[in-house]
Every structure is written in structure tokens, then in C-alpha cells.
Tab-separated table of C-alpha atoms in Angstrom:
chain	number	residue	atom	x	y	z
A	325	MET	CA	0.000	0.000	0.000
A	326	THR	CA	1.287	3.460	-0.861
A	327	LYS	CA	1.840	5.871	1.995
A	328	PRO	CA	-1.057	8.086	3.144
A	329	LEU	CA	-1.195	11.781	2.261
A	330	VAL	CA	-1.602	14.460	4.935
A	331	LEU	CA	-2.618	18.050	4.254
A	332	VAL	CA	-0.537	20.523	6.288
A	333	THR	CA	-1.878	24.030	6.878
A	334	ALA	CA	0.119	27.049	5.718
A	335	ASP	CA	0.923	30.520	7.008
A	336	VAL	CA	1.029	33.444	4.581
A	337	LYS	CA	4.283	35.406	4.796
A	338	ALA	CA	5.184	38.590	2.917
A	339	LEU	CA	8.736	38.313	1.569
A	340	ASP	CA	10.578	39.990	-1.322
A	341	GLY	CA	7.380	41.511	-2.648
A	342	TYR	CA	5.527	38.174	-2.721
A	343	ASN	CA	3.078	36.363	-0.480
A	344	TRP	CA	4.578	32.984	0.416
A	345	HIS	CA	2.455	30.075	1.634
A	346	ALA	CA	4.658	28.119	3.992
A	347	ALA	CA	4.819	25.473	6.723
A	348	VAL	CA	7.679	25.001	9.177
A	349	SER	CA	9.874	22.027	8.298
A	350	THR	CA	9.590	20.431	11.751
A	351	TYR	CA	5.899	19.724	11.110
A	352	LEU	CA	6.644	18.264	7.699
A	353	GLN	CA	9.414	16.047	9.070
A	354	ALA	CA	7.194	14.911	11.944
A	355	VAL	CA	4.492	13.776	9.503
A	356	LEU	CA	7.056	12.141	7.235
A	357	LYS	CA	9.058	10.328	9.892
A	358	GLY	CA	6.785	10.258	12.943
A	359	SER	CA	3.571	9.292	11.118
A	360	ASP	CA	5.165	7.571	8.098
A	361	ALA	CA	3.011	9.682	5.769
A	362	ILE	CA	3.604	12.174	2.954
A	363	PRO	CA	3.016	15.818	3.967
A	364	MET	CA	1.409	18.156	1.425
A	365	ILE	CA	1.188	21.892	2.155
A	366	LEU	CA	-2.261	23.337	1.456
A	367	PRO	CA	-2.007	27.014	0.406
A	368	SER	CA	-4.138	29.464	2.373
A	369	LEU	CA	-6.251	30.620	-0.571
A	370	GLY	CA	-9.472	30.877	1.394
A	371	PRO	CA	-12.789	30.601	-0.480
A	372	ASP	CA	-10.980	30.126	-3.808
A	373	LEU	CA	-10.147	26.577	-2.677
A	374	ASP	CA	-12.494	23.653	-3.176
A	375	LEU	CA	-11.832	22.064	0.207
A	376	ASP	CA	-13.926	18.986	-0.453
A	377	ALA	CA	-11.962	18.312	-3.632
A	378	ALA	CA	-8.740	18.560	-1.617
A	379	LEU	CA	-10.044	16.306	1.143
A	380	ASP	CA	-11.159	13.748	-1.436
A	381	GLN	CA	-7.492	13.093	-2.196
A	382	VAL	CA	-5.955	12.869	1.273
A	383	ASP	CA	-6.019	10.789	4.432
A	384	GLY	CA	-5.457	13.324	7.187
A	385	VAL	CA	-5.039	16.970	8.158
A	386	LEU	CA	-2.309	18.453	10.349
A	387	ALA	CA	-3.129	21.963	11.592
A	388	THR	CA	0.148	23.584	12.588
A	389	GLY	CA	1.170	26.151	15.136
A	390	SER	CA	2.195	29.671	14.153
A	391	ARG	CA	3.422	32.995	15.506
A	392	SER	CA	0.132	34.508	14.348
A	393	ASN	CA	-3.083	34.321	16.369
A	394	VAL	CA	-6.662	33.618	15.357
A	395	ASN	CA	-8.445	36.947	14.842
A	396	PRO	CA	-10.705	37.545	17.882
A	397	GLN	CA	-13.485	38.855	15.645
A	398	LEU	CA	-14.097	35.229	14.671
A	399	TYR	CA	-15.259	34.437	18.214
A	400	GLY	CA	-16.956	37.709	19.077
A	401	ARG	CA	-14.072	39.706	20.558
A	402	GLU	CA	-12.156	42.782	19.419
A	403	PRO	CA	-8.649	42.406	17.946
A	404	THR	CA	-5.825	44.421	19.500
A	405	GLU	CA	-2.334	45.321	18.353
A	406	GLU	CA	-0.920	43.544	21.401
A	407	ASN	CA	-2.641	40.295	20.469
A	408	GLY	CA	-1.372	40.246	16.869
A	409	PRO	CA	-0.001	39.440	14.414
A	410	TYR	CA	-2.967	37.970	12.553
A	411	ASP	CA	-3.157	35.932	9.355
A	412	PRO	CA	-6.590	36.454	7.762
A	413	ASP	CA	-5.863	34.219	4.773
A	414	ARG	CA	-4.964	31.339	7.057
A	415	ASP	CA	-8.070	31.959	9.187
A	416	ALA	CA	-10.226	31.909	6.034
A	417	THR	CA	-8.721	28.575	4.981
A	418	THR	CA	-7.874	26.459	7.992
A	419	MET	CA	-11.029	26.838	10.043
A	420	PRO	CA	-13.417	25.805	7.250
A	421	LEU	CA	-10.926	23.060	6.354
A	422	LEU	CA	-11.016	21.683	9.891
A	423	LYS	CA	-14.809	21.852	10.025
A	424	ARG	CA	-15.122	19.941	6.745
A	425	ALA	CA	-12.491	17.385	7.773
A	426	VAL	CA	-14.288	16.742	11.075
A	427	ASP	CA	-17.677	16.421	9.371
A	428	ARG	CA	-16.264	13.939	6.851
A	429	GLY	CA	-14.356	11.848	9.390
A	430	VAL	CA	-10.918	12.727	8.010
A	431	PRO	CA	-8.301	12.263	10.786
A	432	VAL	CA	-7.169	15.561	12.314
A	433	PHE	CA	-4.169	16.371	14.483
A	434	ALA	CA	-4.111	20.048	15.522
A	435	ILE	CA	-1.203	21.708	17.305
A	436	CYS	CA	-1.033	25.043	19.186
A	437	ARG	CA	-2.675	27.605	16.845
A	438	GLY	CA	-4.212	24.606	15.110
A	439	MET	CA	-5.928	23.561	18.345
A	440	GLN	CA	-7.211	27.104	18.804
A	441	GLU	CA	-8.501	27.132	15.209
A	442	LEU	CA	-10.294	23.846	15.805
A	443	ASN	CA	-11.971	25.255	18.903
A	444	VAL	CA	-13.144	28.414	17.128
A	445	ALA	CA	-14.253	26.440	14.058
A	446	LEU	CA	-16.545	24.433	16.364
A	447	GLY	CA	-18.022	27.516	18.030
A	448	GLY	CA	-15.628	27.988	20.940
A	449	THR	CA	-13.711	31.021	22.194
A	450	LEU	CA	-10.116	31.830	23.115
A	451	LEU	CA	-8.404	33.563	26.004
A	452	THR	CA	-5.884	36.115	24.767
A	453	GLU	CA	-2.588	37.024	26.443
A	454	ILE	CA	-3.098	34.488	29.225
A	455	GLN	CA	0.136	35.540	30.931
A	456	ALA	CA	-1.809	38.646	32.068
A	457	ILE	CA	-4.662	36.641	33.627
A	458	GLU	CA	-4.493	36.283	37.399
A	459	GLY	CA	-3.654	32.756	38.444
A	460	ARG	CA	-2.232	31.748	35.059
A	461	LYS	CA	1.432	31.031	34.500
A	462	ASP	CA	3.427	32.520	31.647
A	463	HIS	CA	3.162	29.947	28.853
A	464	ARG	CA	5.247	31.919	26.369
A	465	ALA	CA	8.507	30.562	24.991
A	466	PRO	CA	11.771	31.678	26.589
A	467	VAL	CA	13.403	34.593	24.793
A	468	SER	CA	16.270	32.953	22.935
A	469	GLU	CA	17.870	32.749	19.506
A	470	HIS	CA	18.234	28.987	19.958
A	471	GLN	CA	15.245	26.840	19.047
A	472	GLU	CA	16.239	24.078	21.467
A	473	GLU	CA	15.834	26.580	24.297
A	474	ARG	CA	12.548	28.003	22.977
A	475	PHE	CA	11.082	24.506	22.591
A	476	ARG	CA	12.519	23.071	25.793
A	477	ILE	CA	10.297	20.933	28.013
A	478	ALA	CA	8.695	23.418	30.412
A	479	HIS	CA	5.912	22.043	32.624
A	480	PRO	CA	3.839	18.942	33.445
A	481	VAL	CA	0.319	18.157	32.260
A	482	GLU	CA	-2.333	15.958	33.863
A	483	VAL	CA	-4.153	13.511	31.579
A	484	THR	CA	-7.934	13.161	31.813
A	485	SER	CA	-8.875	9.700	33.044
A	486	GLY	CA	-10.580	7.503	30.467
A	487	GLY	CA	-9.985	9.883	27.577
A	488	SER	CA	-8.507	9.517	24.109
A	489	LEU	CA	-5.131	10.908	25.150
A	490	GLU	CA	-4.840	8.343	27.925
A	491	GLN	CA	-5.259	5.620	25.306
A	492	VAL	CA	-2.229	6.998	23.443
A	493	LEU	CA	0.054	8.107	26.277
A	494	GLY	CA	-1.167	6.400	29.419
A	495	ALA	CA	-2.519	7.906	32.630
A	496	GLU	CA	0.651	9.311	34.222
A	497	PRO	CA	1.475	13.050	34.091
A	498	PHE	CA	4.245	13.987	31.661
A	499	GLU	CA	6.232	17.079	30.673
A	500	VAL	CA	5.596	19.285	27.647
A	501	ASN	CA	6.999	22.442	26.076
A	502	SER	CA	5.143	25.758	26.074
A	503	LEU	CA	5.151	28.503	23.412
A	504	HIS	CA	1.733	30.169	23.430
A	505	ARG	CA	0.042	33.411	24.477
A	506	GLN	CA	-3.514	32.239	23.862
A	507	ALA	CA	-5.490	29.331	25.279
A	508	LEU	CA	-8.916	27.774	24.891
A	509	GLY	CA	-11.790	29.544	26.618
A	510	GLU	CA	-15.293	28.178	26.090
A	511	LEU	CA	-15.026	24.780	24.433
A	512	GLY	CA	-16.304	24.284	20.906
A	513	ASN	CA	-19.228	21.965	20.261
A	514	GLY	CA	-18.349	18.366	21.103
A	515	LEU	CA	-14.823	19.008	22.347
A	516	THR	CA	-13.609	17.237	25.478
A	517	VAL	CA	-10.653	18.222	27.657
A	518	GLU	CA	-7.894	15.612	27.472
A	519	ALA	CA	-5.131	17.296	29.518
A	520	LEU	CA	-4.632	20.301	31.795
A	521	ALA	CA	-1.644	22.299	32.991
A	522	GLU	CA	-1.247	22.957	36.714
A	523	ASP	CA	-2.820	26.419	36.346
A	524	GLY	CA	-5.925	25.049	34.637
A	525	THR	CA	-4.879	25.876	31.082
A	526	ILE	CA	-6.383	23.373	28.631
A	527	GLU	CA	-3.479	21.509	27.040
A	528	ALA	CA	-5.261	18.904	24.880
A	529	VAL	CA	-8.743	18.189	23.538
A	530	SER	CA	-10.511	15.545	21.484
A	531	LEU	CA	-13.876	15.493	19.749
A	532	THR	CA	-16.583	13.400	21.393
A	533	ASP	CA	-18.654	11.186	19.084
A	534	SER	CA	-16.623	12.229	16.042
A	535	PRO	CA	-16.861	10.074	12.897
A	536	GLY	CA	-13.050	10.186	12.713
A	537	TYR	CA	-9.858	10.644	14.739
A	538	VAL	CA	-9.564	14.182	16.169
A	539	LEU	CA	-6.892	15.108	18.715
A	540	ALA	CA	-5.310	18.472	19.482
A	541	THR	CA	-2.483	19.636	21.730
A	542	GLN	CA	-1.530	23.109	22.907
A	543	TRP	CA	2.125	22.083	23.140
A	544	HIS	CA	4.456	21.215	20.259
A	545	PRO	CA	5.174	17.470	19.949
A	546	GLU	CA	6.508	17.943	16.412
A	547	TYR	CA	9.752	19.486	17.663
A	548	TRP	CA	10.888	16.510	19.768
A	549	VAL	CA	9.281	13.672	17.802
A	550	ALA	CA	12.654	12.001	17.206
A	551	THR	CA	13.642	11.823	20.875
A	552	ASP	CA	10.675	12.371	23.200
A	553	GLY	CA	8.494	9.374	24.035
A	554	PRO	CA	5.093	11.119	24.228
A	555	SER	CA	5.813	13.096	21.052
A	556	LYS	CA	6.684	9.894	19.177
A	557	LYS	CA	3.504	8.195	20.374
A	558	LEU	CA	1.293	11.117	19.329
A	559	PHE	CA	2.569	11.161	15.757
A	560	ALA	CA	2.561	7.360	15.570
A	561	ALA	CA	-1.093	7.337	16.646
A	562	PHE	CA	-1.922	9.925	14.003
A	563	GLY	CA	-0.125	7.767	11.448
A	564	ASP	CA	-2.187	4.737	12.462
A	565	ALA	CA	-5.373	6.794	12.075
A	566	VAL	CA	-4.516	8.101	8.606
A	567	ARG	CA	-3.530	4.619	7.387
A	568	ALA	CA	-6.803	3.175	8.639
A	569	TYR	CA	-8.717	6.004	6.962
A	570	ARG	CA	-6.828	5.472	3.696
A	571	GLN	CA	-7.737	1.778	3.651
A	572	LYS	CA	-11.377	2.643	4.195
A	573	ARG	CA	-11.323	5.475	1.625
A	574	LEU	CA	-9.821	3.255	-1.063
A	575	GLY	CA	-11.831	0.187	-0.099
A	576	LEU	CA	-8.731	-1.875	0.639
């Protein structure tokens, strides 16, 4: 059987007078090596894309993290300069993509901004600049020019008993990295909390009664997939889900 295909969401970056549609290589390598699947970057072309036609050809969707934030107008709040930058083309692409993938049962793995997009796509809200909220810890990345320091393991998370994440990683607490300013607020329709940080920040969710595999993490397992046990297991589980979906899609 040929390897499954996974759509990877793209940021839009202005460079040299052009708009570039790009995904960070660590996500692509994690899909390729951690899930044993072929990553394919989906450009953020918004309503010009026929998302169903794209989903007809693939076996999974990986929604990536990003430096940009989901525009608060999409969940009934006002955007601020402090909360930016924003990426309206990505918003206009990834959230309808995730909604269609979920409805069709296409496996979804959403990370950081991707988890926040999933929540908003399903009717939820976000908390902005959580480091300013009383009782919350600072979940932003350390200020450093070295990626290993920015993505270092930072704090423990508690796994929800009996949930989907427990099936993948077991019931014991484990350590994750932390590089975000936003967090989930009100949960989107059907989402279930799968892990929490010590300060109550939602660190993982799944979709209850979904026709397909849907798991999302606020941390970044893609960065340490080659060496960190939980990160390896998360991408391996996603790989198992996309292979099973491919067999069903092709009638194998």
C-alpha cells in the first residue's frame, strides 16, 4: 500500500514583494518520519479553494502552530495590536478546512494555533494574552535565539482519566513544552478536555462522538518527535489513524 497523504496548513508570509504560503519544516518532518506519511502543504487561498476536492485526495489533516493568532473577531471579541499578528488568509482557509475534515471523518491532528482554530471552528472562544490573567502562569517561549531553548520541556500536564489521550500516552502526568500566548476559553461543540496544565490551562482536547480521529495539543510534539516518548507516540497514533482512513477510503 502506498503511503497516506496528509494536508498541512500554511501561514502566509510577505517576503521579497511576494506572499509565500509556507509550513515550518519540523511539522513536515514529523508527519514524514513520525507518522510515516507524505506531507502536502495546502495554500491558504481561502474561499478560492475547493476544500472537499482537496479532502477527497488525502487521508489526514495536520493543523500547525504559528506565531500569528486567530483573529478575535471570529469568536466575538475585538482584535488588538498587542494580540497580533494575525493571518486572515490562514483563518479563512484552515477553520473551514477543519470543520469539513471533522464532518467527513478525516483524521485531524491540531497543534497550538491549530488547536485554537479547531476550537473556534466548532463555536468555541479563546483567552488572549493568558500571561496577564491572574492565576495563570506565563506559557510563552523563553526569549532565545536557539530553538532548542525556545522549545525546551517546560511544565507537566495531567491527563484526563478515560480519555482519548490516555489511550495513546497512558494515565501518568508527563512534561511538555510551552510557546503560546492564547489558550482555549469556552469549548467548541463536542470538544472534550484531554489534559490540563497545573494552572488550569487546557493543554489537549478531542472530539466526542466524532466520525473520525480528532486530537489536538496546545504544546508542540513535532519538535521533539525524534527523541521524546510522548511526542513519538502522538505522531505514531496519528499515522495509524490516517492509514486506517486510507484503507477505508480506497476500499482496501
